[in-house]
Every structure is written in structure tokens, then in C-alpha cells.
Coordinates of C-alpha atoms (C1' of nucleotides) in Angstrom, one line a residue:
Chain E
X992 CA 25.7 -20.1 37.8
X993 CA 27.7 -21.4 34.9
X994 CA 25.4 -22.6 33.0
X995 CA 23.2 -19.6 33.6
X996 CA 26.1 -17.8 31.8
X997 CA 26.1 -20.5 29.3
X998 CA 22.6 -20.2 28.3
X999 CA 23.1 -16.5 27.8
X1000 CA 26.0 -17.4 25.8
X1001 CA 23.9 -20.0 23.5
X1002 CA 21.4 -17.3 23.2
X1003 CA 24.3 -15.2 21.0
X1004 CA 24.9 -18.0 19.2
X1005 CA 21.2 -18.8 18.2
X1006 CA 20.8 -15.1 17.4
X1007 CA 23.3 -14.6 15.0
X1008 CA 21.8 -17.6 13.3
X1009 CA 18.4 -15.8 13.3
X1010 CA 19.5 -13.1 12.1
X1011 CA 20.6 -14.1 8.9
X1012 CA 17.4 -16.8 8.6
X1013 CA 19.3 -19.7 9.6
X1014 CA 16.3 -21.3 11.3
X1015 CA 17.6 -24.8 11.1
X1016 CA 20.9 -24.3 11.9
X1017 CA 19.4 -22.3 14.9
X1018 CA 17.1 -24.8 16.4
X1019 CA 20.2 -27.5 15.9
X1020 CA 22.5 -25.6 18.4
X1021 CA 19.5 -25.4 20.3
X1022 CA 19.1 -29.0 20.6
X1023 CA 22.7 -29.3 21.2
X1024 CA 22.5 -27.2 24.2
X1025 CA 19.8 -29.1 25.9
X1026 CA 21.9 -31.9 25.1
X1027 CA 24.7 -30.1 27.0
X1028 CA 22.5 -29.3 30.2
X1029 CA 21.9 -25.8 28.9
X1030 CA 17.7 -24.8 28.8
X1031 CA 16.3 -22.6 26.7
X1032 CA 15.0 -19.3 28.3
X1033 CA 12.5 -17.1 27.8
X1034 CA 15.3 -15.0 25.3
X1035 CA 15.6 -18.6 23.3
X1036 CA 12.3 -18.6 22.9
X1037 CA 11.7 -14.9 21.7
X1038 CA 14.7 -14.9 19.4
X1039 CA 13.5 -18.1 18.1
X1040 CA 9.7 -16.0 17.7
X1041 CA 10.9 -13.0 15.7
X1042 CA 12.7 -15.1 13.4
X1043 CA 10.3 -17.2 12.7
X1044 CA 7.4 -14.8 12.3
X1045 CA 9.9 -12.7 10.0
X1046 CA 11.3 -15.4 7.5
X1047 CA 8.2 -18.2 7.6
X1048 CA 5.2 -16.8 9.0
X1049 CA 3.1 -15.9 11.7
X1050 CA 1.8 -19.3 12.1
X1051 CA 5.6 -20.5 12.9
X1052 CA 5.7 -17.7 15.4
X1053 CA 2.7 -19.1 17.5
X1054 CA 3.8 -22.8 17.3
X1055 CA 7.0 -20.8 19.1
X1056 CA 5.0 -19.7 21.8
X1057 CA 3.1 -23.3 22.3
X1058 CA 6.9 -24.7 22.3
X1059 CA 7.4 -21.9 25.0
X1060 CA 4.5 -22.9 27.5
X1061 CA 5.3 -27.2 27.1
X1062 CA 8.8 -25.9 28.3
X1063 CA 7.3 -24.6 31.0
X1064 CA 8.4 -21.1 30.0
X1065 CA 6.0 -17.9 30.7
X1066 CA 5.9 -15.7 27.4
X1067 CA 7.1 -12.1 28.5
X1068 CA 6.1 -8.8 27.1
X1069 CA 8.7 -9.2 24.9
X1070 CA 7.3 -12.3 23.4
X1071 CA 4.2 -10.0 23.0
X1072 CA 5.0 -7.6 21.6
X1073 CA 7.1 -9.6 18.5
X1074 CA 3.6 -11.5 18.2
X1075 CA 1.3 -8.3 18.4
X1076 CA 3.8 -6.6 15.6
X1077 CA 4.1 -9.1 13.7
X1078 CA 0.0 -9.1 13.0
X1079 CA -0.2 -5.8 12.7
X1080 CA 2.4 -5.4 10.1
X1081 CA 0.4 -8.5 8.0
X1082 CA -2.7 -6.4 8.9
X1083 CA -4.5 -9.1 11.1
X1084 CA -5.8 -6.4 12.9
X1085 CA -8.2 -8.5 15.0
X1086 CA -5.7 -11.1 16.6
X1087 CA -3.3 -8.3 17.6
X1088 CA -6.0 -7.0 19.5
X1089 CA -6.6 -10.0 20.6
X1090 CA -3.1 -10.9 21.9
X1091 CA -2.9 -7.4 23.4
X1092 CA -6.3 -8.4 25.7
X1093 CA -4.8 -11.5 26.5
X1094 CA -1.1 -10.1 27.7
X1095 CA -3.0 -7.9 29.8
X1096 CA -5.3 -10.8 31.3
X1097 CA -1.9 -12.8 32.0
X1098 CA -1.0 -9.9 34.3
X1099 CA 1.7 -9.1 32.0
X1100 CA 2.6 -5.3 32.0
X1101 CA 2.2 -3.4 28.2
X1102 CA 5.4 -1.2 27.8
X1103 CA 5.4 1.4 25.2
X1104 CA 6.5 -1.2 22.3
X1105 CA 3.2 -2.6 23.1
X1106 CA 1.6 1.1 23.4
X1107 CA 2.9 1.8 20.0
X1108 CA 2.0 -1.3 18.3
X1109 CA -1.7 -0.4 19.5
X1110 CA -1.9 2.6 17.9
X1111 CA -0.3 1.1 14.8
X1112 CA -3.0 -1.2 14.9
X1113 CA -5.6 1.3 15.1
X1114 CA -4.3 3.7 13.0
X1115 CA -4.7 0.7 9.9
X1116 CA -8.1 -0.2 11.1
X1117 CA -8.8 3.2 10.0
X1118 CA -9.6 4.3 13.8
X1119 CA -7.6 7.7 14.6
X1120 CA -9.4 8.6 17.9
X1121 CA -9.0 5.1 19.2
X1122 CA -5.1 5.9 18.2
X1123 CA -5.2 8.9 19.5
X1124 CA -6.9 7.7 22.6
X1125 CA -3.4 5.5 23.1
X1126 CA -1.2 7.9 22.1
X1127 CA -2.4 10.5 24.8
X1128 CA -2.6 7.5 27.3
X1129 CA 1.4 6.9 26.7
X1130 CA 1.6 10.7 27.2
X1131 CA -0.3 11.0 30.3
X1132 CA 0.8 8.2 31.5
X1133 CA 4.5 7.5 33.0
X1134 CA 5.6 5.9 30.2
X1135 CA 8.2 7.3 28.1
X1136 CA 7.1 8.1 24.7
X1137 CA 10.0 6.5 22.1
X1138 CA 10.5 8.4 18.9
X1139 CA 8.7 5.5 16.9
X1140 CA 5.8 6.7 18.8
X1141 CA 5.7 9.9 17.1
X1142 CA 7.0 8.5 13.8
X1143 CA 3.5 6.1 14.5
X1144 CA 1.7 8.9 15.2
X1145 CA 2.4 11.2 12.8
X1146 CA 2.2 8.4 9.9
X1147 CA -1.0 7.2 11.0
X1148 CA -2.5 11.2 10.7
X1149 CA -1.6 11.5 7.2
X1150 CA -2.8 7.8 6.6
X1151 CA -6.2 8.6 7.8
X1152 CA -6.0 11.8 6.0
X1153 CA -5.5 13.9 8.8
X1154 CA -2.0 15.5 7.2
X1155 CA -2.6 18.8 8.5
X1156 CA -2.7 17.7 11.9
X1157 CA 0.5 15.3 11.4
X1158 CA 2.7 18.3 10.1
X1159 CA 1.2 20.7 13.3
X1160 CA 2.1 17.4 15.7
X1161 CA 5.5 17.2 13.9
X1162 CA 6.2 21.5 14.3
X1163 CA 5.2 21.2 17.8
X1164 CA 7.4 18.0 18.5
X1165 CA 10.2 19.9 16.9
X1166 CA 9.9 22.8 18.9
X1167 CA 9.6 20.3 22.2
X1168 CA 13.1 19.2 21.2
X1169 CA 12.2 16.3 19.3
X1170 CA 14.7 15.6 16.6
X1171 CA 13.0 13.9 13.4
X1172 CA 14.7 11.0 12.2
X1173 CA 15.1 9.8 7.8
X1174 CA 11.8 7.9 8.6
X1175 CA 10.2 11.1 10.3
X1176 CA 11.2 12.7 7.0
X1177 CA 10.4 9.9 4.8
X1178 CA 6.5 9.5 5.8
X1179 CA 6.0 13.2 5.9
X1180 CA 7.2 13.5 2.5
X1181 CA 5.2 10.6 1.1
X1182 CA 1.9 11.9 3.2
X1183 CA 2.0 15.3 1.9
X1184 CA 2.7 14.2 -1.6
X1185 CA -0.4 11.6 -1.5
X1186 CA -2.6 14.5 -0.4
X1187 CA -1.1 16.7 -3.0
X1188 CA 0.5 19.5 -0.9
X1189 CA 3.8 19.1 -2.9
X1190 CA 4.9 22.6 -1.6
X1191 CA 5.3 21.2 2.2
X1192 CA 6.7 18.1 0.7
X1193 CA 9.3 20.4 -0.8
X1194 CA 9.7 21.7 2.2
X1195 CA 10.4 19.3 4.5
X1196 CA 12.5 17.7 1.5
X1197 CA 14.8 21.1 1.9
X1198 CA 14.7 20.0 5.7
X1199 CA 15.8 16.6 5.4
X1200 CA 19.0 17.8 3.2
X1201 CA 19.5 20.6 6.0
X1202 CA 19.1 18.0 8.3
X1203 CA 22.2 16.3 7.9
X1204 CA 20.3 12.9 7.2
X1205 CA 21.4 11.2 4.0
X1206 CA 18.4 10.9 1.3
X1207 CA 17.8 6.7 2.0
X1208 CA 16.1 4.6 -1.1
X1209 CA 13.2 5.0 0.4
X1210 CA 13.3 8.8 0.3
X1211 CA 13.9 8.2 -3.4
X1212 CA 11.3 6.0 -4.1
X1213 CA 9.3 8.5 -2.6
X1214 CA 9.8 11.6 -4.5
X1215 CA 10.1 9.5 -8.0
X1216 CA 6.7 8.4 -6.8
X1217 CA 4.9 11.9 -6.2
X1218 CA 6.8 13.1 -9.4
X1219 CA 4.6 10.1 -11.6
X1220 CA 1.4 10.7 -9.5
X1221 CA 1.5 14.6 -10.4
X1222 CA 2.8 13.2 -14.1
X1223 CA 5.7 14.8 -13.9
X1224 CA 7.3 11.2 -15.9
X1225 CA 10.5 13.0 -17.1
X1226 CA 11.9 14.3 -13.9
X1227 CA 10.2 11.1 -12.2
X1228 CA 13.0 8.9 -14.6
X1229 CA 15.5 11.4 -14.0
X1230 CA 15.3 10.7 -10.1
X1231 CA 15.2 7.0 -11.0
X1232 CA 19.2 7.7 -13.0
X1233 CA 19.8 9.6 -9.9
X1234 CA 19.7 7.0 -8.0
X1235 CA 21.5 4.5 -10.4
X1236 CA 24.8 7.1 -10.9
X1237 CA 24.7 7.6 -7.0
X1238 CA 24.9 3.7 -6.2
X1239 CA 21.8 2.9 -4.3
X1240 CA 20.3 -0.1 -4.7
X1241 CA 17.7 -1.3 -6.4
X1242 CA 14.6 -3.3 -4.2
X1243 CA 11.4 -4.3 -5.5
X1244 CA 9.5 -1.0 -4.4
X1245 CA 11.8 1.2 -7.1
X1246 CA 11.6 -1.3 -9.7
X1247 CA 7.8 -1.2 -9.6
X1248 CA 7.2 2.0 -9.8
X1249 CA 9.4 3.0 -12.6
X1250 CA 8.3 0.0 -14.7
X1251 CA 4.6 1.3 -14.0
X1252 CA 5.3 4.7 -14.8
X1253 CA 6.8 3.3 -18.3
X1254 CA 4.5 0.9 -18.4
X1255 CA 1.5 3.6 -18.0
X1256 CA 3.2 6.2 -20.7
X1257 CA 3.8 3.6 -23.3
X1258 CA 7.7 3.5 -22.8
X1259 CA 7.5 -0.3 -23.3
X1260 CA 11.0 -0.8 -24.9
X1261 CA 12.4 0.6 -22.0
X1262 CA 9.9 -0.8 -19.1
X1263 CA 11.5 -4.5 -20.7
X1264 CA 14.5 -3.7 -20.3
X1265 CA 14.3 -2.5 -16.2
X1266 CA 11.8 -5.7 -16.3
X1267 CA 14.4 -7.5 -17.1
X1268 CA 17.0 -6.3 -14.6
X1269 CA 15.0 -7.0 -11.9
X1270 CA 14.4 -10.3 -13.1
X1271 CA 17.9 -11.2 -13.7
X1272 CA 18.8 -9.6 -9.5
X1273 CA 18.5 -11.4 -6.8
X1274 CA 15.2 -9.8 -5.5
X1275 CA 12.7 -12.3 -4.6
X1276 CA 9.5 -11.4 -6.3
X1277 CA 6.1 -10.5 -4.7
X1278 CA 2.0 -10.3 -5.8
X1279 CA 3.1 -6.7 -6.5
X1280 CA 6.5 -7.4 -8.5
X1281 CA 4.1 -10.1 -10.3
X1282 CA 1.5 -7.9 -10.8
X1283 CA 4.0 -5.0 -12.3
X1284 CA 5.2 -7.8 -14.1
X1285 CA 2.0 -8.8 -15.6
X1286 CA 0.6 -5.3 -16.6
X1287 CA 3.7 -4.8 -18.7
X1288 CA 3.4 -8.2 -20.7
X1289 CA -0.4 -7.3 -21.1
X1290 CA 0.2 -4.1 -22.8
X1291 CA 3.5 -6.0 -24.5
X1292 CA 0.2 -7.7 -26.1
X1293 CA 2.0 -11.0 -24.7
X1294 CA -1.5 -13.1 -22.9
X1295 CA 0.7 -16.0 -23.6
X1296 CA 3.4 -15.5 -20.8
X1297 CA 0.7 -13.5 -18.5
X1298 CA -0.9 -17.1 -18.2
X1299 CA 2.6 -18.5 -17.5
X1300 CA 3.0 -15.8 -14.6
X1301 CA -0.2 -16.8 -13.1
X1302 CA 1.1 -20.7 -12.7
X1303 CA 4.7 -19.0 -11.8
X1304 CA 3.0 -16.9 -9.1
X1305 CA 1.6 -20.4 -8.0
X1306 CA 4.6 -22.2 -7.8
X1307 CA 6.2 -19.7 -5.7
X1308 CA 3.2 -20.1 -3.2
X1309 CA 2.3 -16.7 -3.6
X1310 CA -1.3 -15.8 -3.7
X1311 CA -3.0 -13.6 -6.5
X1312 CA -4.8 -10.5 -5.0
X1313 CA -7.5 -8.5 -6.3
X1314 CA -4.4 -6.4 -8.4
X1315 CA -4.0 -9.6 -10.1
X1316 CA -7.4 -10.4 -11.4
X1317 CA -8.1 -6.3 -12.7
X1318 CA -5.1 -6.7 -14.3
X1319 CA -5.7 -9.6 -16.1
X1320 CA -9.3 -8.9 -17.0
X1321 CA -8.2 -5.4 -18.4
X1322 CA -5.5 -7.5 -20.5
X1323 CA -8.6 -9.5 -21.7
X1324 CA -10.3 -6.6 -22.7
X1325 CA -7.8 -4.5 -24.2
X1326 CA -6.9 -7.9 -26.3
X1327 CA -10.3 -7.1 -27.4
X1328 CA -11.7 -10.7 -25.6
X1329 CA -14.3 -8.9 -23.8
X1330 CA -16.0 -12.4 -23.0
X1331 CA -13.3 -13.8 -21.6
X1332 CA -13.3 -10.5 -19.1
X1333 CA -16.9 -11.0 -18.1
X1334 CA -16.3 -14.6 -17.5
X1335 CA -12.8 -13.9 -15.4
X1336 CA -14.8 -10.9 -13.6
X1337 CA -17.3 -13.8 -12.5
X1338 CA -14.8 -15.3 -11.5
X1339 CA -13.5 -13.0 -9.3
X1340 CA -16.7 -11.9 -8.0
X1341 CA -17.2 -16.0 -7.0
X1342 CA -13.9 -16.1 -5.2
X1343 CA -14.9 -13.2 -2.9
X1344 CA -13.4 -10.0 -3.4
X1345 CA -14.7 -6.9 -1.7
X1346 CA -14.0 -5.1 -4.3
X1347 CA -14.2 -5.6 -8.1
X1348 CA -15.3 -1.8 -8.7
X1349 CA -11.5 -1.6 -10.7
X1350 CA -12.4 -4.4 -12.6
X1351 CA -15.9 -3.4 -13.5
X1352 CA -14.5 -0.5 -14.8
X1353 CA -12.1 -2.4 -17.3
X1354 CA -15.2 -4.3 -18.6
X1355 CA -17.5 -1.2 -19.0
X1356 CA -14.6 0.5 -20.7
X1357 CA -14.3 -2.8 -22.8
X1358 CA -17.5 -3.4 -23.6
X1359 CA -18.0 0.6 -25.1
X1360 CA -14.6 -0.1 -27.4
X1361 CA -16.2 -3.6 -29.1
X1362 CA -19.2 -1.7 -29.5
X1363 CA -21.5 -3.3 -27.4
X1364 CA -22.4 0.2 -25.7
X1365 CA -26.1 -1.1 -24.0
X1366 CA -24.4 -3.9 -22.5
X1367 CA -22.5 -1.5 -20.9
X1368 CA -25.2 0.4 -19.9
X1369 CA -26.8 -2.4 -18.2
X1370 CA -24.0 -2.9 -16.0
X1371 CA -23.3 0.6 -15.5
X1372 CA -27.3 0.3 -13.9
X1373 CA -26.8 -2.7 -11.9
X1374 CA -23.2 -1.8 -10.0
X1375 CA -24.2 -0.7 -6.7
X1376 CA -20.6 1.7 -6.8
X1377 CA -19.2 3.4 -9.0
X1378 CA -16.7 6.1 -9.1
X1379 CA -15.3 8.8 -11.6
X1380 CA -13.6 6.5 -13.6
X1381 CA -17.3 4.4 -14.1
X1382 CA -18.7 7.6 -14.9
X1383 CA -16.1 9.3 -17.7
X1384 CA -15.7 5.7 -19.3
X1385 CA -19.2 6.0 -19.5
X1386 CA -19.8 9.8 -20.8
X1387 CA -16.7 9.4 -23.0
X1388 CA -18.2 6.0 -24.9
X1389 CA -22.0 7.9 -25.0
X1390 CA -20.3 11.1 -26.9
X1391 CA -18.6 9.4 -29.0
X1392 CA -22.2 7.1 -30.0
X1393 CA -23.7 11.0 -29.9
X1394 CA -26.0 10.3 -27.2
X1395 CA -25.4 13.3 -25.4
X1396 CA -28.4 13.6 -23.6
X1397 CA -27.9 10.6 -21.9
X1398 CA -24.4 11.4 -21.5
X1399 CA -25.7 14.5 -19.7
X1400 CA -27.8 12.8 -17.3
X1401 CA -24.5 10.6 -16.4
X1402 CA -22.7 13.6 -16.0
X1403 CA -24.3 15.4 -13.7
X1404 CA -25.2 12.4 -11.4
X1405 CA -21.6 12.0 -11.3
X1406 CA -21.1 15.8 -10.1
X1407 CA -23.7 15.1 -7.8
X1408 CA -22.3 12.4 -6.0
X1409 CA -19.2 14.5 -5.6
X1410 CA -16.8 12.9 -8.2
X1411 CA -14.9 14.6 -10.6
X1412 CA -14.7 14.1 -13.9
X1413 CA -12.1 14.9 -16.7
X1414 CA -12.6 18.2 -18.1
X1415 CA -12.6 17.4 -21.6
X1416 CA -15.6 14.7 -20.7
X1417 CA -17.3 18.2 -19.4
X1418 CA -16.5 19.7 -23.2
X1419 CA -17.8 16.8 -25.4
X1420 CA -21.1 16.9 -23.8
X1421 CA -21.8 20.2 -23.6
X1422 CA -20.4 20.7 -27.6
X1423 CA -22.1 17.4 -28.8
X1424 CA -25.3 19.4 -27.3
X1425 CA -24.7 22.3 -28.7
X1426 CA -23.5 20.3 -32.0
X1427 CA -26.9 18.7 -32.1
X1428 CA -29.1 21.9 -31.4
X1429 CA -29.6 21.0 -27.6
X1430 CA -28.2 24.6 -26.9
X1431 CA -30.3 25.2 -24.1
X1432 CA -30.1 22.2 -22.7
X1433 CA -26.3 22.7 -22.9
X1434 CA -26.9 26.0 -21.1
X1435 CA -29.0 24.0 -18.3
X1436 CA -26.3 21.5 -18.1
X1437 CA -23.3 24.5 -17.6
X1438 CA -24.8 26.2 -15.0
X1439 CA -25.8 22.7 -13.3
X1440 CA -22.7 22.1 -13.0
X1441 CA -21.5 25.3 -11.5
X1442 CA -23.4 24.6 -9.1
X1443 CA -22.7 21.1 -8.1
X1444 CA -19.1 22.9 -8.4
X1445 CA -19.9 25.5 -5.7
X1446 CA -21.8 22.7 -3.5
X1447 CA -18.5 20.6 -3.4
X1448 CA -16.4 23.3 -3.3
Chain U
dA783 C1' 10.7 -6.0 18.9
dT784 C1' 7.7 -1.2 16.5
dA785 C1' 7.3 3.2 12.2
dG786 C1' 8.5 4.9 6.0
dG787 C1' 8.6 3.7 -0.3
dG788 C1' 6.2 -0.1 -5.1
dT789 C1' 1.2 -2.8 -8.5
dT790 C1' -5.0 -1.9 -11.7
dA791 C1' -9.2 1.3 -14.9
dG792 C1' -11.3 6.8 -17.7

DNA sequence: ATAGGGTTAG
């Protein structure tokens, strides 16, 4: 009995320890304790497993649960559900499924934590009915839905694009009595702003303040964000003083996206000097931090030290990502070392990435500014996907070469497949026709593309 | 023990 009361005790002590990422210092009063007569328990063990699988790695967190079953100690849900969160939120989808199958084969019971981890999962495997599927399971079932549940839920709609639906599910949970929390607020916010309904986002913005929830970073973040993706910059940087003179701080999300958004407009004097501050705080920096980093020193013209970053990137056992590599070739090119692009873009295309289409883009874009427009448009032939951005580089670098015709033909298979395409690409072709005494072909090409208009919508 | 914000190209 006493040294039941001990353990539980011991447990206290160890979490503490955790909680603050004092691993070793953990696992030494655990020693101590067995040393004492006190075992570990199951709660030990599942302290022990969150911390690790938050401050080392997931990895860590499974030796914890090998540890567990030499002790002779059953993993509970609990033990679970840390595990199946944990690879959900590094988005190894597949082994949280996994570890869900295998809790249930060990006859141990799902809760709703498990429930909503599930749907999580789903949700970022880009599977909304299989979410859904959950989510009404939890409902019908006797389980008792927790908020995060909905917050889940109503993310994962707008996620998968499905907005409309997430703000009737939110209305409808509102009018069921369900009182949304900052995070309720915060992902409706950011869902409606990604999807471009900035009046709802208003909205619901009004509603948070009426809420009696305090705006959080996060909110700010947020709205600065949607104010540079509709390129509103100004009030964007006024949001980002805002939240200086009100005494938030600062993490790595905000940083990043003001020092893009000066970055992007050419505000490099001042994107150094927020650079900078980040640098000199205590923030530990990730791939995206680095790769923030890196696009400012490219346009700063500085290859130099975006070398240095990759080896710094290294040493802090961090991995380059397909962000990385564009980045760098689009440096390349815009430093006018197109061949040093292609040969990176190799690269890139050698170490696996799914996607290079970013990167292609760069080149093609590269390859038109040196001059070398049919190389372009032999890789513009061979890529197997392209998007808007392939296809205005391209129309853009034809006008200005004044092969319109061609740029025509580029144009309109672009409208085709659905794209858009800048306006002002639209107006170069059609003038350089006209310019060149292709007026009925720029007729054609106008009412082609009222069409393709009317077909898309 | 879960859910929310940040990085690339025309």
C-alpha cells in the first residue's frame, strides 16, 4: 500500500521533469526508485512516452513501449493514443493506422482520444468520408464527443476544401450549445481565408472579439497571413507592429511570414533586420525558418552564405525538403547560373522528390531570361505537369520573343486544362497578334477564350 | 494525450 502511494508519488516527480524536457534527469529518479523498491507503472511508462516522442522523436517513444513490455507492463489506451498522435502529427499516416489495428487486436478499448486521432489521421490522408465515417461513429456511438472532436472536424472540412460544410457544422454546433473555443476560431479564420471568403473570415473574426476570447499569436499570425496572400502588404506589416506594441511574442511561424512577405515585395533592408532578430532570439530554427532564411540571402544576391546555410542546416541534423532545393535552384537562376540550376534540379530529381514541378518552373523561367527560349521549350514539352505558373512563364517569355502564335497555342491549352492565367499574359498575346496583323486570329483566340471562361465557370 | 498559424516560381 505504501509503496503503491509511493509510486504515484515518483510518477509527480518524473512528470515535472518531462515536462520541462528533462529526460535524463527523469529516467535517473526513475532508477532511483527501483532502487528504492518502487516499480514503474503503466503512468511511468506513458509519462516517460509523451516526453520522449515530444522532445527526441518517435523512435524514442517506441523503444518506451519495448521498455514497457520487458517490464512486464501492458501498454494502455493511454499509451496508445500518445503513440497514435504522435505519428499523426509527423504525418506517418500509415503506422498510426497501424497502431490503431493493433490496440484494437490487443483487446484494448479506443476512447474518443483515439476516435479523434483517427479522424485526424484521415482527414491528412486527404480521406473526408473515411473521417467522416468516425466522426458519425463517435456520434452514434456512446461515446462522448470532446470539443477537439469538433475543432478536428471542422479543421479537417476546410483542409479538404470542404469550408462550406465546416462553417454549416460549426452554426449547427453553436446552436446545439457548443461553445467554440480560440482554436475553434483560429482554424475557421485561417480555412476561410485560404479559400478566399475573407467576408466570413471577417465575420467570425468580429465573433471571436465578441466572444470574449483574447486574439492568441496564432490568431495573429493568421490574419497577417490572409492580409499577404490577398496582397494587402501594408496592413499585413501593420498587424505584424500590432502585435509588437501589444507584447506578444514572437515564434518562428510570425517571423517567417513577415520576412517572406518582405522578402517577396523587395523590402530587403527591412526583411534583414527581422532576420536578424530572429536569429539573435532564442528560437530554435527549423527547414522552414532555414528555408525563409535562405530565400532572403538569395535575393540579398548573397549564394555565398546560402551554401553556408545548407552545411548549418546539416549540422543542426535537420534535413533539407523539397522548399530547400526550389529555393536554391531559383537562387541559381536568378544569379543568372542557369547551369548550375539544371544540374541542382537533377539533383533533386535523383534524390526522389515527388515533386519538382516548383522547381521546373524556376528553370523554365530561367532559361527564357538568359535567352535560351527553345531550351525552354523543350522542357516545357517533356514535363508531364505543369501548372499556371509553367504556362504564363512560358506565354510571358514567347511575347516578349514576338512569337505570338505560339504563345497562343500555350495559352489556350492552359485555359483548357482549367488554369488561370494573369490577365496581362491574356493582353500581350492578343495585342502582339493584333500588333503583327494576326487580327483574326486574335479575334479567334478572344472568343476561345470566353469560352473556356464559360466552361470553367 | 488530441486540434490551429510560418517557407518556393509567373
Amino acid at each position: 500500500m505504501v509503496c503503491r502511494f509511493s509510486t504515484k508519488l515518483l510518477n509527480i516527480c518524473i512528470a515535472s521533469l518531462c515536462k520541462v524536457g528533462q529526460l535524463e534527469k527523469a529516467e535517473a529518479v526513475v532508477i532511483d526508485g527501483i532502487r528504492l523498491g518502487l516499480l514503474p507503472d503503466v503512468v511511468t511508462y506513458n509519462t516517460l512516452l509523451s516526453a520522449y516522442s515530444r522532445f527526441v522523436g518517435i523512435d524514442a517513444a517506441y523503444s518506451v513501449i519495448h521498455r514497457m513490455k520487458e517490464a512486464g507492463i501492458s501498454p494502455d489506451v493511454i499509451t496508445y493514443n500518445s503513440l497514435i498522435a504522435a505519428a499523426t502529427k509527423r504525418c506517418l499516416l500509415s503506422r498510426s493506422l497501424d497502431l490503431f489495428e493493433e490496440m484494437l487486436r490487443t483487446g484494448i478499448r479506443p476512447d474518443v482520444w483515439s476516435y479523434n486521432s483517427l479522424m485526424h489521421c484521415f482527414f491528412k490522408l486527404g480521406k473526408p468520408d473515411e473521417a467522416n465515417r468516425v466522426f458519425q461513429d463517435i456520434i452514434l456511438t456512446n461515446l462522448l464527443p470532446s470539443s477537439s472532436t469538433f475543432n478536428i472536424m471542422i479543421n479537417g472540412l476546410c483542409n479538404n476544401g470542404y469550408t462550406g460544410y465546416a462553417l454549416s457544422l460549426y452554426r449547427y454546433l453553436q446552436r446545439q450549445g457548443f461553445v467554440p473555443e480560440l482554436v475553434t476560431y483560429n482554424i475557421l479564420i485561417n480555412g476561410l481565408c485560404k479559400s478566399r471568403k475573407l467576408n466570413a473570415a471577417r465575420r467570425i473574426l468580429r465573433e471571436l472579439g465578441e466572444s470574449g476570447n483574447v486574439p492568441d499569436a496564432i490568431t495573429y499570425t493568421t490574419v497577417m497571413k490572409c492580409c499577404f496572400r490577398s496582397r494587402q502588404f501594408e496592413q499585413g506589416f501593420e498587424i505584424f507592429s500590432e502585435m509588437k506594441s501589444k507584447g506578444y511574442a514572437f515564434d518562428a511561424f510570425s517571423y517567417c511570414a513577415v520576412i517572406a512577405a518582405l522578402t517577396k515585395t523587395g523590402r530587403l533592408e527591412e526583411a534583414n533586420d527581422i532576420m536578424e532578430q530572429m536569429a539573435r532570439s532564442d528560437i530554435d530554427l527549423d527547414i522552414v525558418s532555414y528555408n525563409t532564411v535562405m530565400n532572403l540571402y538569395c535575393r540579398n544576391g548573397k549564394l555565398e552564405a546560402t551554401y553556408k546555410l545548407l552545411d548549418e542546416i546539416e549540422e543542426h541534423g535537420l534535413e533539407c525538403d523539397e522548399y530547400t532545393h526550389t529555393i536554391l535552384i531559383d537562387g541559381l537562376c536568378k544569379a543568372g547560373n542557369v547551369e548550375g540550376a539544371l544540374r541542382h534540379l537533377k539533383n533533386m530529381t535523383k534524390m526522389g522528390f515527388d515533386s519538382t514541378l516548383v522547381a521546373q518552373n524556376c528553370v523554365i523561367d530561367g532559361l527564357c531570361k538568359v535567352g535560351r527560349l527553345d531550351h525552354a521549350i523543350k522542357m516545357f514539352a517533356s514535363m508531364e505537369v505543369k501548372d499556371s505558373f509553367t504556362y504564363s512563364s512560358m506565354v510571358h517569355n514567347l511575347c516578349k520573343a514576338r512569337r505570338y502564335r505560339h504563345a497562343s497555342r500555350l495559352l489556350l491549352a492552359c485555359l483548357r486544362g482549367g488554369m488561370k492565367i494573369l490577365r496581362a499574359n491574356q493582353r500581350s498575346v492578343i495585342d502582339g497578334l493584333c500588333y503583327s496583323g494576326y487580327t483574326s486570329e486574335a479575334r479567334r483566340l478572344k472568343s476561345k477564350i470566353r469560352l473556356a471562361k464559360i466552361l470553367h465557370y
